[in-house]
Short mmCIF file of N, CA and C in Angstrom, two decimals:
data_model
loop_
_atom_site.label_atom_id
_atom_site.label_comp_id
_atom_site.label_asym_id
_atom_site.label_seq_id
_atom_site.Cartn_x
_atom_site.Cartn_y
_atom_site.Cartn_z
N MET B 1 23.12 68.40 85.87
CA MET B 1 23.45 67.19 85.04
C MET B 1 24.73 66.61 85.84
N PHE B 2 25.45 65.70 85.18
CA PHE B 2 26.49 64.80 85.76
C PHE B 2 27.79 65.65 85.60
N PRO B 3 28.69 65.48 86.61
CA PRO B 3 30.11 66.08 86.55
C PRO B 3 30.81 65.59 85.27
N PRO B 4 31.64 66.35 84.70
CA PRO B 4 32.31 65.88 83.47
C PRO B 4 33.14 64.68 83.58
N ARG B 5 33.69 64.38 84.82
CA ARG B 5 34.52 63.19 85.07
C ARG B 5 33.56 61.93 84.84
N LEU B 6 32.47 61.98 85.54
CA LEU B 6 31.45 60.96 85.70
C LEU B 6 30.88 60.66 84.18
N ARG B 7 30.55 61.76 83.50
CA ARG B 7 30.26 61.65 82.03
C ARG B 7 31.21 60.89 81.30
N ALA B 8 32.53 61.25 81.32
CA ALA B 8 33.55 60.70 80.64
C ALA B 8 33.69 59.29 80.94
N GLY B 9 33.55 58.89 82.30
CA GLY B 9 33.70 57.48 82.70
C GLY B 9 32.50 56.68 82.06
N ALA B 10 31.42 57.13 82.10
CA ALA B 10 30.21 56.57 81.52
C ALA B 10 30.30 56.31 80.04
N LEU B 11 30.75 57.32 79.42
CA LEU B 11 31.00 57.13 77.79
C LEU B 11 32.05 56.20 77.55
N SER B 12 33.12 56.05 78.37
CA SER B 12 34.19 55.16 78.20
C SER B 12 33.62 53.74 78.41
N ALA B 13 32.87 53.50 79.43
CA ALA B 13 32.26 52.18 79.76
C ALA B 13 31.33 51.73 78.60
N LEU B 14 30.42 52.78 78.03
CA LEU B 14 29.63 52.45 76.86
C LEU B 14 30.56 52.03 75.63
N GLY B 15 31.66 52.76 75.51
CA GLY B 15 32.42 52.44 74.31
C GLY B 15 32.98 51.05 74.43
N VAL B 16 33.49 50.79 75.57
CA VAL B 16 34.00 49.26 75.72
C VAL B 16 32.95 48.37 75.38
N LEU B 17 31.75 48.50 76.01
CA LEU B 17 30.63 47.55 75.82
C LEU B 17 30.31 47.41 74.29
N ALA B 18 30.23 48.48 73.58
CA ALA B 18 29.96 48.43 72.28
C ALA B 18 30.98 47.69 71.42
N LEU B 19 32.25 48.01 71.67
CA LEU B 19 33.36 47.34 71.04
C LEU B 19 33.36 45.91 71.31
N SER B 20 33.11 45.40 72.51
CA SER B 20 33.14 44.06 72.95
C SER B 20 31.90 43.38 72.41
N GLY B 21 31.01 43.94 71.68
CA GLY B 21 29.76 43.28 71.34
C GLY B 21 28.59 43.16 72.25
N CYS B 22 28.83 43.61 73.47
CA CYS B 22 27.93 43.62 74.49
C CYS B 22 27.17 44.98 74.58
N SER B 23 25.79 44.85 74.84
CA SER B 23 25.06 46.08 74.99
C SER B 23 23.88 45.78 75.94
N SER B 24 23.17 46.70 76.41
CA SER B 24 22.02 46.46 77.27
C SER B 24 20.91 45.94 76.38
N HIS B 25 20.92 46.04 75.06
CA HIS B 25 19.88 45.52 74.16
C HIS B 25 20.04 44.18 73.88
N SER B 26 21.24 43.61 74.18
CA SER B 26 21.58 42.30 73.92
C SER B 26 21.18 41.27 74.82
N SER B 27 20.31 40.28 74.51
CA SER B 27 20.04 39.23 75.50
C SER B 27 21.43 38.49 75.77
N HIS B 28 21.54 38.05 76.92
CA HIS B 28 22.60 37.28 77.42
C HIS B 28 23.97 37.92 77.19
N TRP B 29 23.90 39.28 77.28
CA TRP B 29 25.15 40.20 77.26
C TRP B 29 26.03 39.89 76.06
N GLY B 30 25.48 39.39 74.95
CA GLY B 30 26.10 39.32 73.71
C GLY B 30 26.90 38.02 73.56
N ARG B 31 26.72 37.08 74.52
CA ARG B 31 27.31 35.78 74.43
C ARG B 31 26.36 34.73 73.83
N THR B 32 26.95 33.69 73.35
CA THR B 32 26.10 32.66 72.80
C THR B 32 26.62 31.30 73.24
N ASP B 33 25.65 30.36 73.26
CA ASP B 33 25.94 28.97 73.61
C ASP B 33 26.08 28.22 72.29
N THR B 34 27.11 27.55 72.18
CA THR B 34 27.25 26.72 70.92
C THR B 34 27.73 25.22 71.32
N ARG B 35 27.61 24.31 70.62
CA ARG B 35 27.96 22.88 70.69
C ARG B 35 29.10 22.70 69.85
N ALA B 36 30.13 21.94 70.37
CA ALA B 36 31.25 21.52 69.46
C ALA B 36 30.65 20.44 68.47
N GLU B 37 31.27 20.24 67.37
CA GLU B 37 30.91 19.14 66.57
C GLU B 37 31.65 17.80 67.13
N ARG B 38 30.87 16.80 66.94
CA ARG B 38 31.40 15.45 67.49
C ARG B 38 32.59 15.00 66.76
N GLY B 39 33.61 14.49 67.35
CA GLY B 39 34.94 14.05 66.83
C GLY B 39 34.59 12.63 66.19
N GLU B 40 35.65 12.23 65.45
CA GLU B 40 35.55 10.89 64.89
C GLU B 40 35.78 9.79 65.87
N ALA B 41 34.83 8.89 65.89
CA ALA B 41 34.90 7.81 66.96
C ALA B 41 35.77 6.73 66.46
N ALA B 42 36.56 6.06 67.34
CA ALA B 42 37.61 5.08 66.94
C ALA B 42 37.79 4.18 68.30
N VAL B 43 38.57 3.20 68.08
CA VAL B 43 38.97 2.26 69.24
C VAL B 43 39.98 3.04 70.19
N ARG B 44 40.79 3.84 69.42
CA ARG B 44 41.92 4.60 70.19
C ARG B 44 41.76 6.05 69.53
N VAL B 45 41.60 6.97 70.56
CA VAL B 45 41.42 8.44 70.28
C VAL B 45 42.33 9.37 71.10
N GLN B 46 42.80 10.34 70.40
CA GLN B 46 43.31 11.59 71.15
C GLN B 46 42.27 12.41 71.74
N VAL B 47 41.99 12.54 73.01
CA VAL B 47 41.01 13.26 73.68
C VAL B 47 41.22 14.82 73.30
N GLU B 48 40.03 15.43 72.90
CA GLU B 48 40.09 16.81 72.50
C GLU B 48 39.31 17.69 73.33
N ASP B 49 39.63 19.05 73.49
CA ASP B 49 38.69 19.90 74.09
C ASP B 49 37.72 20.42 73.17
N THR B 50 36.88 21.25 73.56
CA THR B 50 35.69 21.76 72.69
C THR B 50 36.17 22.43 71.61
N SER B 51 37.38 22.93 71.44
CA SER B 51 37.99 23.63 70.23
C SER B 51 38.52 22.59 69.30
N GLY B 52 38.51 21.38 69.54
CA GLY B 52 39.20 20.32 68.83
C GLY B 52 40.68 20.14 69.02
N GLN B 53 41.25 20.75 70.08
CA GLN B 53 42.59 20.76 70.25
C GLN B 53 42.96 19.48 71.25
N PRO B 54 43.98 18.66 70.92
CA PRO B 54 44.27 17.60 71.78
C PRO B 54 44.64 17.95 73.20
N LEU B 55 44.29 17.24 74.17
CA LEU B 55 44.65 17.41 75.54
C LEU B 55 45.83 16.75 75.98
N GLY B 56 46.45 15.89 75.27
CA GLY B 56 47.70 15.19 75.60
C GLY B 56 47.27 13.92 76.20
N VAL B 57 46.06 13.56 76.06
CA VAL B 57 45.58 12.18 76.58
C VAL B 57 45.02 11.38 75.52
N THR B 58 45.39 10.05 75.70
CA THR B 58 44.97 9.16 74.64
C THR B 58 43.95 8.06 75.47
N ALA B 59 42.83 7.86 74.89
CA ALA B 59 41.93 6.87 75.42
C ALA B 59 41.66 5.83 74.45
N GLU B 60 41.62 4.48 74.96
CA GLU B 60 41.54 3.30 74.11
C GLU B 60 40.75 2.18 74.75
N VAL B 61 39.94 1.54 73.81
CA VAL B 61 39.33 0.31 74.25
C VAL B 61 40.30 -0.70 74.02
N VAL B 62 40.76 -1.48 75.04
CA VAL B 62 41.69 -2.40 75.12
C VAL B 62 41.22 -3.86 74.56
N ASP B 63 40.06 -4.12 75.04
CA ASP B 63 39.39 -5.37 74.48
C ASP B 63 37.75 -5.38 74.97
N TRP B 64 37.07 -6.26 74.28
CA TRP B 64 35.64 -6.23 74.74
C TRP B 64 35.22 -7.71 74.38
N ARG B 65 34.12 -8.16 74.98
CA ARG B 65 33.65 -9.43 74.78
C ARG B 65 32.09 -9.54 75.18
N LEU B 66 31.27 -10.47 74.80
CA LEU B 66 29.96 -10.59 75.22
C LEU B 66 29.93 -11.54 76.47
N GLU B 67 29.36 -11.28 77.43
CA GLU B 67 29.17 -12.35 78.56
C GLU B 67 28.03 -11.73 79.49
N PRO B 68 27.61 -12.64 80.35
CA PRO B 68 26.60 -12.24 81.31
C PRO B 68 27.28 -11.35 82.42
N HIS B 69 26.59 -10.26 82.80
CA HIS B 69 27.06 -9.48 83.88
C HIS B 69 26.97 -10.30 85.32
N PRO B 70 28.01 -10.33 86.12
CA PRO B 70 28.01 -11.16 87.18
C PRO B 70 26.88 -10.88 88.21
N GLN B 71 26.36 -9.64 88.24
CA GLN B 71 25.35 -9.24 89.23
C GLN B 71 23.95 -9.56 88.62
N VAL B 72 23.74 -9.72 87.36
CA VAL B 72 22.41 -10.06 86.84
C VAL B 72 22.58 -11.05 85.71
N PRO B 73 23.14 -12.22 85.88
CA PRO B 73 23.37 -13.16 84.79
C PRO B 73 22.15 -13.65 84.17
N SER B 74 21.00 -13.56 84.85
CA SER B 74 19.79 -14.00 84.03
C SER B 74 19.36 -13.02 82.94
N GLU B 75 19.88 -11.79 82.82
CA GLU B 75 19.59 -10.98 81.81
C GLU B 75 20.31 -11.19 80.49
N GLY B 76 21.14 -12.24 80.47
CA GLY B 76 21.77 -12.55 79.17
C GLY B 76 23.16 -11.73 79.07
N ASP B 77 23.63 -11.92 77.75
CA ASP B 77 24.98 -11.21 77.47
C ASP B 77 24.88 -9.77 77.42
N ARG B 78 25.86 -9.16 77.92
CA ARG B 78 26.11 -7.75 77.76
C ARG B 78 27.51 -7.51 77.23
N VAL B 79 27.79 -6.25 76.94
CA VAL B 79 29.15 -6.01 76.39
C VAL B 79 29.93 -5.57 77.51
N HIS B 80 30.94 -6.24 77.81
CA HIS B 80 31.99 -6.03 78.76
C HIS B 80 33.27 -5.60 78.15
N PHE B 81 33.76 -4.40 78.35
CA PHE B 81 35.06 -3.90 77.84
C PHE B 81 36.02 -3.35 78.85
N ARG B 82 37.19 -3.38 78.49
CA ARG B 82 38.20 -2.83 79.16
C ARG B 82 38.81 -1.54 78.50
N TYR B 83 39.24 -0.53 79.24
CA TYR B 83 39.70 0.76 78.61
C TYR B 83 40.74 1.24 79.43
N ARG B 84 41.53 2.22 78.66
CA ARG B 84 42.77 2.73 79.43
C ARG B 84 42.77 4.36 78.93
N PHE B 85 43.33 5.11 79.87
CA PHE B 85 43.57 6.45 79.50
C PHE B 85 45.07 6.64 79.73
N ASP B 86 45.69 7.21 78.70
CA ASP B 86 47.24 7.31 78.96
C ASP B 86 47.45 8.91 78.86
N GLY B 87 48.13 9.40 80.02
CA GLY B 87 48.40 10.83 80.09
C GLY B 87 47.33 11.63 80.80
N ALA B 88 46.44 10.96 81.45
CA ALA B 88 45.27 11.68 82.17
C ALA B 88 45.72 11.77 83.75
N ASP B 89 45.23 12.85 84.27
CA ASP B 89 45.27 13.01 85.71
C ASP B 89 44.23 12.08 86.37
N GLU B 90 44.60 11.32 87.39
CA GLU B 90 43.74 10.44 87.96
C GLU B 90 42.69 11.18 88.64
N MET B 91 42.78 12.32 89.19
CA MET B 91 41.77 13.01 89.99
C MET B 91 40.95 13.95 89.12
N HIS B 92 41.45 14.67 88.14
CA HIS B 92 40.59 15.63 87.38
C HIS B 92 40.86 15.38 85.94
N GLY B 93 40.88 14.12 85.45
CA GLY B 93 41.12 13.93 83.93
C GLY B 93 39.87 14.00 83.14
N PRO B 94 40.10 13.74 81.87
CA PRO B 94 39.02 13.97 80.91
C PRO B 94 37.90 12.78 80.86
N ALA B 95 36.94 12.80 80.29
CA ALA B 95 35.97 11.84 80.02
C ALA B 95 35.46 11.71 78.70
N VAL B 96 35.15 10.56 78.15
CA VAL B 96 34.80 10.35 76.77
C VAL B 96 33.58 9.37 76.78
N ASP B 97 32.90 9.42 75.63
CA ASP B 97 31.75 8.45 75.57
C ASP B 97 32.24 7.21 74.85
N ALA B 98 31.86 5.99 75.40
CA ALA B 98 31.99 4.79 74.67
C ALA B 98 30.74 4.17 74.28
N CYS B 99 30.89 3.62 72.96
CA CYS B 99 29.55 3.00 72.44
C CYS B 99 29.66 1.69 71.81
N ALA B 100 28.91 0.72 72.09
CA ALA B 100 28.82 -0.51 71.31
C ALA B 100 28.27 -0.13 69.89
N VAL B 101 28.74 -0.54 68.86
CA VAL B 101 28.26 -0.25 67.42
C VAL B 101 28.03 -1.48 66.59
N ASP B 102 27.10 -1.44 65.77
CA ASP B 102 26.84 -2.38 64.77
C ASP B 102 27.79 -2.28 63.59
N GLU B 103 27.52 -3.09 62.56
CA GLU B 103 28.49 -2.98 61.25
C GLU B 103 28.34 -1.63 60.58
N GLN B 104 27.37 -1.07 60.73
CA GLN B 104 27.14 0.34 60.01
C GLN B 104 27.57 1.49 60.99
N ARG B 105 28.20 1.10 62.15
CA ARG B 105 28.67 2.07 63.06
C ARG B 105 27.54 2.91 63.76
N VAL B 106 26.53 2.24 63.95
CA VAL B 106 25.25 2.81 64.61
C VAL B 106 25.40 2.41 66.07
N ALA B 107 25.16 3.35 66.90
CA ALA B 107 25.39 3.09 68.34
C ALA B 107 24.18 2.21 68.91
N LEU B 108 24.58 1.29 69.55
CA LEU B 108 23.39 0.37 70.12
C LEU B 108 23.28 0.62 71.69
N ALA B 109 24.31 1.11 72.30
CA ALA B 109 24.32 1.60 73.60
C ALA B 109 25.65 2.39 73.85
N CYS B 110 25.41 3.39 74.82
CA CYS B 110 26.65 4.28 75.06
C CYS B 110 26.69 4.76 76.43
N ARG B 111 27.85 4.98 77.03
CA ARG B 111 27.92 5.65 78.39
C ARG B 111 29.33 6.41 78.39
N THR B 112 29.29 7.25 79.33
CA THR B 112 30.52 8.13 79.53
C THR B 112 31.49 7.55 80.47
N LEU B 113 32.71 7.47 80.04
CA LEU B 113 33.76 6.94 80.93
C LEU B 113 34.63 8.09 81.41
N HIS B 114 34.77 8.18 82.68
CA HIS B 114 35.60 9.24 83.41
C HIS B 114 36.90 8.64 83.81
N SER B 115 37.97 9.33 83.31
CA SER B 115 39.34 8.81 83.65
C SER B 115 39.46 8.63 85.11
N SER B 116 38.85 9.61 85.77
CA SER B 116 38.96 9.55 87.32
C SER B 116 38.30 8.34 88.07
N GLY B 117 37.51 7.71 87.22
CA GLY B 117 36.98 6.40 87.68
C GLY B 117 37.66 5.16 87.40
N ALA B 118 38.73 5.40 86.82
CA ALA B 118 39.79 4.22 86.35
C ALA B 118 40.80 4.04 87.49
N TRP B 119 41.53 2.88 87.40
CA TRP B 119 42.59 2.63 88.38
C TRP B 119 44.02 2.86 87.77
N PRO B 120 44.77 3.54 88.61
CA PRO B 120 46.15 3.80 88.29
C PRO B 120 47.01 2.50 88.24
N GLU B 121 47.76 2.41 87.25
CA GLU B 121 48.73 1.24 87.02
C GLU B 121 50.12 1.77 87.50
N ARG B 122 51.10 0.72 87.52
CA ARG B 122 52.51 1.25 87.77
C ARG B 122 53.08 2.12 86.84
N ASP B 123 52.71 1.96 85.48
CA ASP B 123 53.31 2.90 84.48
C ASP B 123 52.67 4.21 84.25
N GLY B 124 51.64 4.45 85.13
CA GLY B 124 50.87 5.76 85.16
C GLY B 124 49.63 5.87 84.32
N VAL B 125 49.34 4.70 83.69
CA VAL B 125 48.25 4.63 82.72
C VAL B 125 46.98 4.24 83.74
N LEU B 126 45.93 4.84 83.27
CA LEU B 126 44.62 4.62 84.17
C LEU B 126 43.69 3.48 83.31
N THR B 127 43.42 2.47 84.00
CA THR B 127 42.71 1.45 83.37
C THR B 127 41.35 1.14 84.02
N GLY B 128 40.35 0.73 83.29
CA GLY B 128 39.05 0.31 83.93
C GLY B 128 38.22 -0.58 83.11
N ASP B 129 37.21 -0.94 83.52
CA ASP B 129 36.25 -1.69 82.68
C ASP B 129 34.74 -1.30 82.84
N GLY B 130 33.99 -1.55 81.79
CA GLY B 130 32.59 -1.15 81.78
C GLY B 130 31.75 -2.22 81.15
N TRP B 131 30.44 -2.01 81.35
CA TRP B 131 29.40 -2.84 80.74
C TRP B 131 28.41 -1.97 80.00
N LEU B 132 27.94 -2.51 78.81
CA LEU B 132 26.93 -1.96 78.11
C LEU B 132 25.84 -2.91 77.88
N ALA B 133 24.51 -2.59 78.22
CA ALA B 133 23.44 -3.50 77.99
C ALA B 133 22.88 -3.10 76.63
N VAL B 134 22.76 -4.13 75.59
CA VAL B 134 22.33 -3.80 74.36
C VAL B 134 21.08 -4.78 74.03
N GLU B 135 20.23 -4.42 73.24
CA GLU B 135 19.13 -5.22 73.06
C GLU B 135 19.42 -6.32 72.30
N HIS B 136 20.27 -6.41 71.33
CA HIS B 136 20.66 -7.49 70.50
C HIS B 136 22.22 -7.53 70.53
N PRO B 137 22.73 -8.22 71.50
CA PRO B 137 24.19 -8.32 71.66
C PRO B 137 24.82 -8.90 70.47
N LYS B 138 24.29 -9.71 69.82
CA LYS B 138 25.05 -10.38 68.66
C LYS B 138 25.35 -9.33 67.48
N ARG B 139 24.70 -8.16 67.44
CA ARG B 139 24.82 -7.17 66.41
C ARG B 139 26.09 -6.38 66.72
N VAL B 140 26.57 -6.31 67.95
CA VAL B 140 27.86 -5.71 68.33
C VAL B 140 28.98 -6.09 67.48
N VAL B 141 29.68 -5.24 66.80
CA VAL B 141 30.91 -5.49 66.06
C VAL B 141 32.25 -4.80 66.67
N ASP B 142 31.92 -3.82 67.51
CA ASP B 142 33.06 -3.05 68.17
C ASP B 142 32.52 -2.19 69.25
N VAL B 143 33.51 -1.76 70.02
CA VAL B 143 33.24 -0.57 71.09
C VAL B 143 34.21 0.43 70.59
N LEU B 144 33.56 1.67 70.44
CA LEU B 144 34.22 2.80 69.95
C LEU B 144 34.17 3.96 71.05
N LEU B 145 35.22 4.73 71.03
CA LEU B 145 35.29 5.96 71.81
C LEU B 145 35.06 7.21 71.06
N ILE B 146 34.56 8.22 71.59
CA ILE B 146 34.29 9.42 71.05
C ILE B 146 35.33 10.50 71.62
N PRO B 147 36.20 11.08 70.84
CA PRO B 147 37.27 11.91 71.47
C PRO B 147 36.94 13.17 72.20
N ASP B 148 35.69 13.55 72.17
CA ASP B 148 35.40 14.86 72.91
C ASP B 148 35.33 14.75 74.34
N ASP B 149 36.04 15.71 75.05
CA ASP B 149 36.14 15.61 76.41
C ASP B 149 34.83 15.93 77.05
N ARG B 150 34.18 15.11 77.79
CA ARG B 150 32.94 15.35 78.49
C ARG B 150 32.98 15.58 79.97
N SER B 151 34.24 15.94 80.43
CA SER B 151 34.37 16.12 81.90
C SER B 151 33.81 17.34 82.28
N TYR B 152 33.60 18.38 81.46
CA TYR B 152 33.14 19.79 82.02
C TYR B 152 32.29 20.22 81.07
N ASP B 153 31.19 20.69 81.43
CA ASP B 153 30.10 21.51 80.42
C ASP B 153 29.62 22.70 81.15
N ARG B 154 30.36 23.72 80.76
CA ARG B 154 29.96 25.08 81.34
C ARG B 154 28.63 25.44 81.42
N ARG B 155 28.15 26.30 82.28
CA ARG B 155 26.71 26.63 82.42
C ARG B 155 26.23 27.40 81.08
N THR B 156 25.08 27.23 80.76
CA THR B 156 24.50 27.89 79.68
C THR B 156 23.90 29.25 79.92
N CYS B 157 23.70 29.89 78.86
CA CYS B 157 23.04 31.25 79.11
C CYS B 157 21.71 31.28 79.92
N GLU B 158 20.92 30.27 79.61
CA GLU B 158 19.68 30.10 80.37
C GLU B 158 19.96 29.95 81.87
N GLN B 159 21.03 29.27 82.26
CA GLN B 159 21.31 29.05 83.68
C GLN B 159 22.08 30.09 84.35
N ASP B 160 22.79 30.87 83.52
CA ASP B 160 23.65 31.96 84.16
C ASP B 160 23.89 33.11 83.13
N VAL B 161 23.06 34.15 83.05
CA VAL B 161 23.14 35.03 82.06
C VAL B 161 24.54 35.78 81.97
N LYS B 162 25.02 36.00 83.23
CA LYS B 162 26.28 36.84 83.35
C LYS B 162 27.41 36.09 82.79
N ASP B 163 27.62 34.86 83.22
CA ASP B 163 28.81 34.07 82.82
C ASP B 163 28.57 32.98 81.70
N CYS B 164 27.59 33.06 81.09
CA CYS B 164 27.25 31.92 80.08
C CYS B 164 28.06 32.00 78.81
N GLY B 165 27.73 31.12 77.98
CA GLY B 165 28.37 31.26 76.70
C GLY B 165 29.50 30.30 76.46
N GLY B 166 29.90 30.31 75.27
CA GLY B 166 31.03 29.63 74.77
C GLY B 166 30.64 28.43 74.15
N THR B 167 31.72 27.47 73.98
CA THR B 167 31.51 26.14 73.20
C THR B 167 31.30 25.08 74.33
N HIS B 168 30.30 24.32 74.24
CA HIS B 168 30.10 23.20 75.15
C HIS B 168 30.41 21.94 74.39
N PRO B 169 30.62 20.73 74.91
CA PRO B 169 30.94 19.59 74.34
C PRO B 169 29.77 19.20 73.55
N PRO B 170 29.78 18.31 72.54
CA PRO B 170 28.57 17.93 71.60
C PRO B 170 27.64 17.20 72.55
N LYS B 171 26.51 17.06 71.98
CA LYS B 171 25.43 16.23 72.75
C LYS B 171 25.95 14.82 73.06
N PRO B 172 25.74 14.13 74.24
CA PRO B 172 26.29 12.93 74.41
C PRO B 172 25.75 11.85 73.33
N ALA B 173 26.54 10.91 72.79
CA ALA B 173 26.24 9.97 71.84
C ALA B 173 25.06 9.15 72.51
N ASP B 174 24.15 8.67 71.84
CA ASP B 174 22.85 7.88 72.25
C ASP B 174 22.70 6.84 71.22
N ARG B 175 21.87 5.86 71.66
CA ARG B 175 21.44 4.71 70.84
C ARG B 175 20.87 5.19 69.48
N GLY B 176 21.31 4.85 68.41
CA GLY B 176 20.78 5.11 67.12
C GLY B 176 21.67 6.18 66.31
N ASP B 177 22.57 6.80 67.07
CA ASP B 177 23.46 7.72 66.45
C ASP B 177 24.53 7.06 65.57
N ARG B 178 24.74 7.56 64.44
CA ARG B 178 25.76 6.98 63.51
C ARG B 178 27.14 7.63 63.89
N LEU B 179 28.03 6.74 64.21
CA LEU B 179 29.34 7.22 64.51
C LEU B 179 30.38 7.06 63.46
#
């Protein structure tokens, strides 16, 4: 059989696995993938991590208007908006979804804004602009930001059984979603 020291070590290891909720019978080593709930969309939001805790960064839509995109003016009006991130690191800061919405707050078009894609201003604020193509531009009443940080989405259990699990950002906002 096994020497007493080896048996004791094996029993200790099994005890730790059992207490941590991991066992050889558990698929994905006892870890699960979950998605955070989507935060409340607004013109100005405090960016949140997947547990809903503020990151110390504010994102804001400064203004928006309907106008033709300069590279494809023949396609008609699009939503052109300016935004800012206050408190973000210009190299590795957060990202949020921006959506043009109608009067019922239904998303007409969305895209993800990365603070690292914005330009630093003298006061440390990062600013940028974006475009959203919508089918019916006249229905747009606002451009809203969703506070959930989308800058990092860890690997899922299907992609990496050993290191999977945890809470992931909510699914990206998409046309038709009510915000």
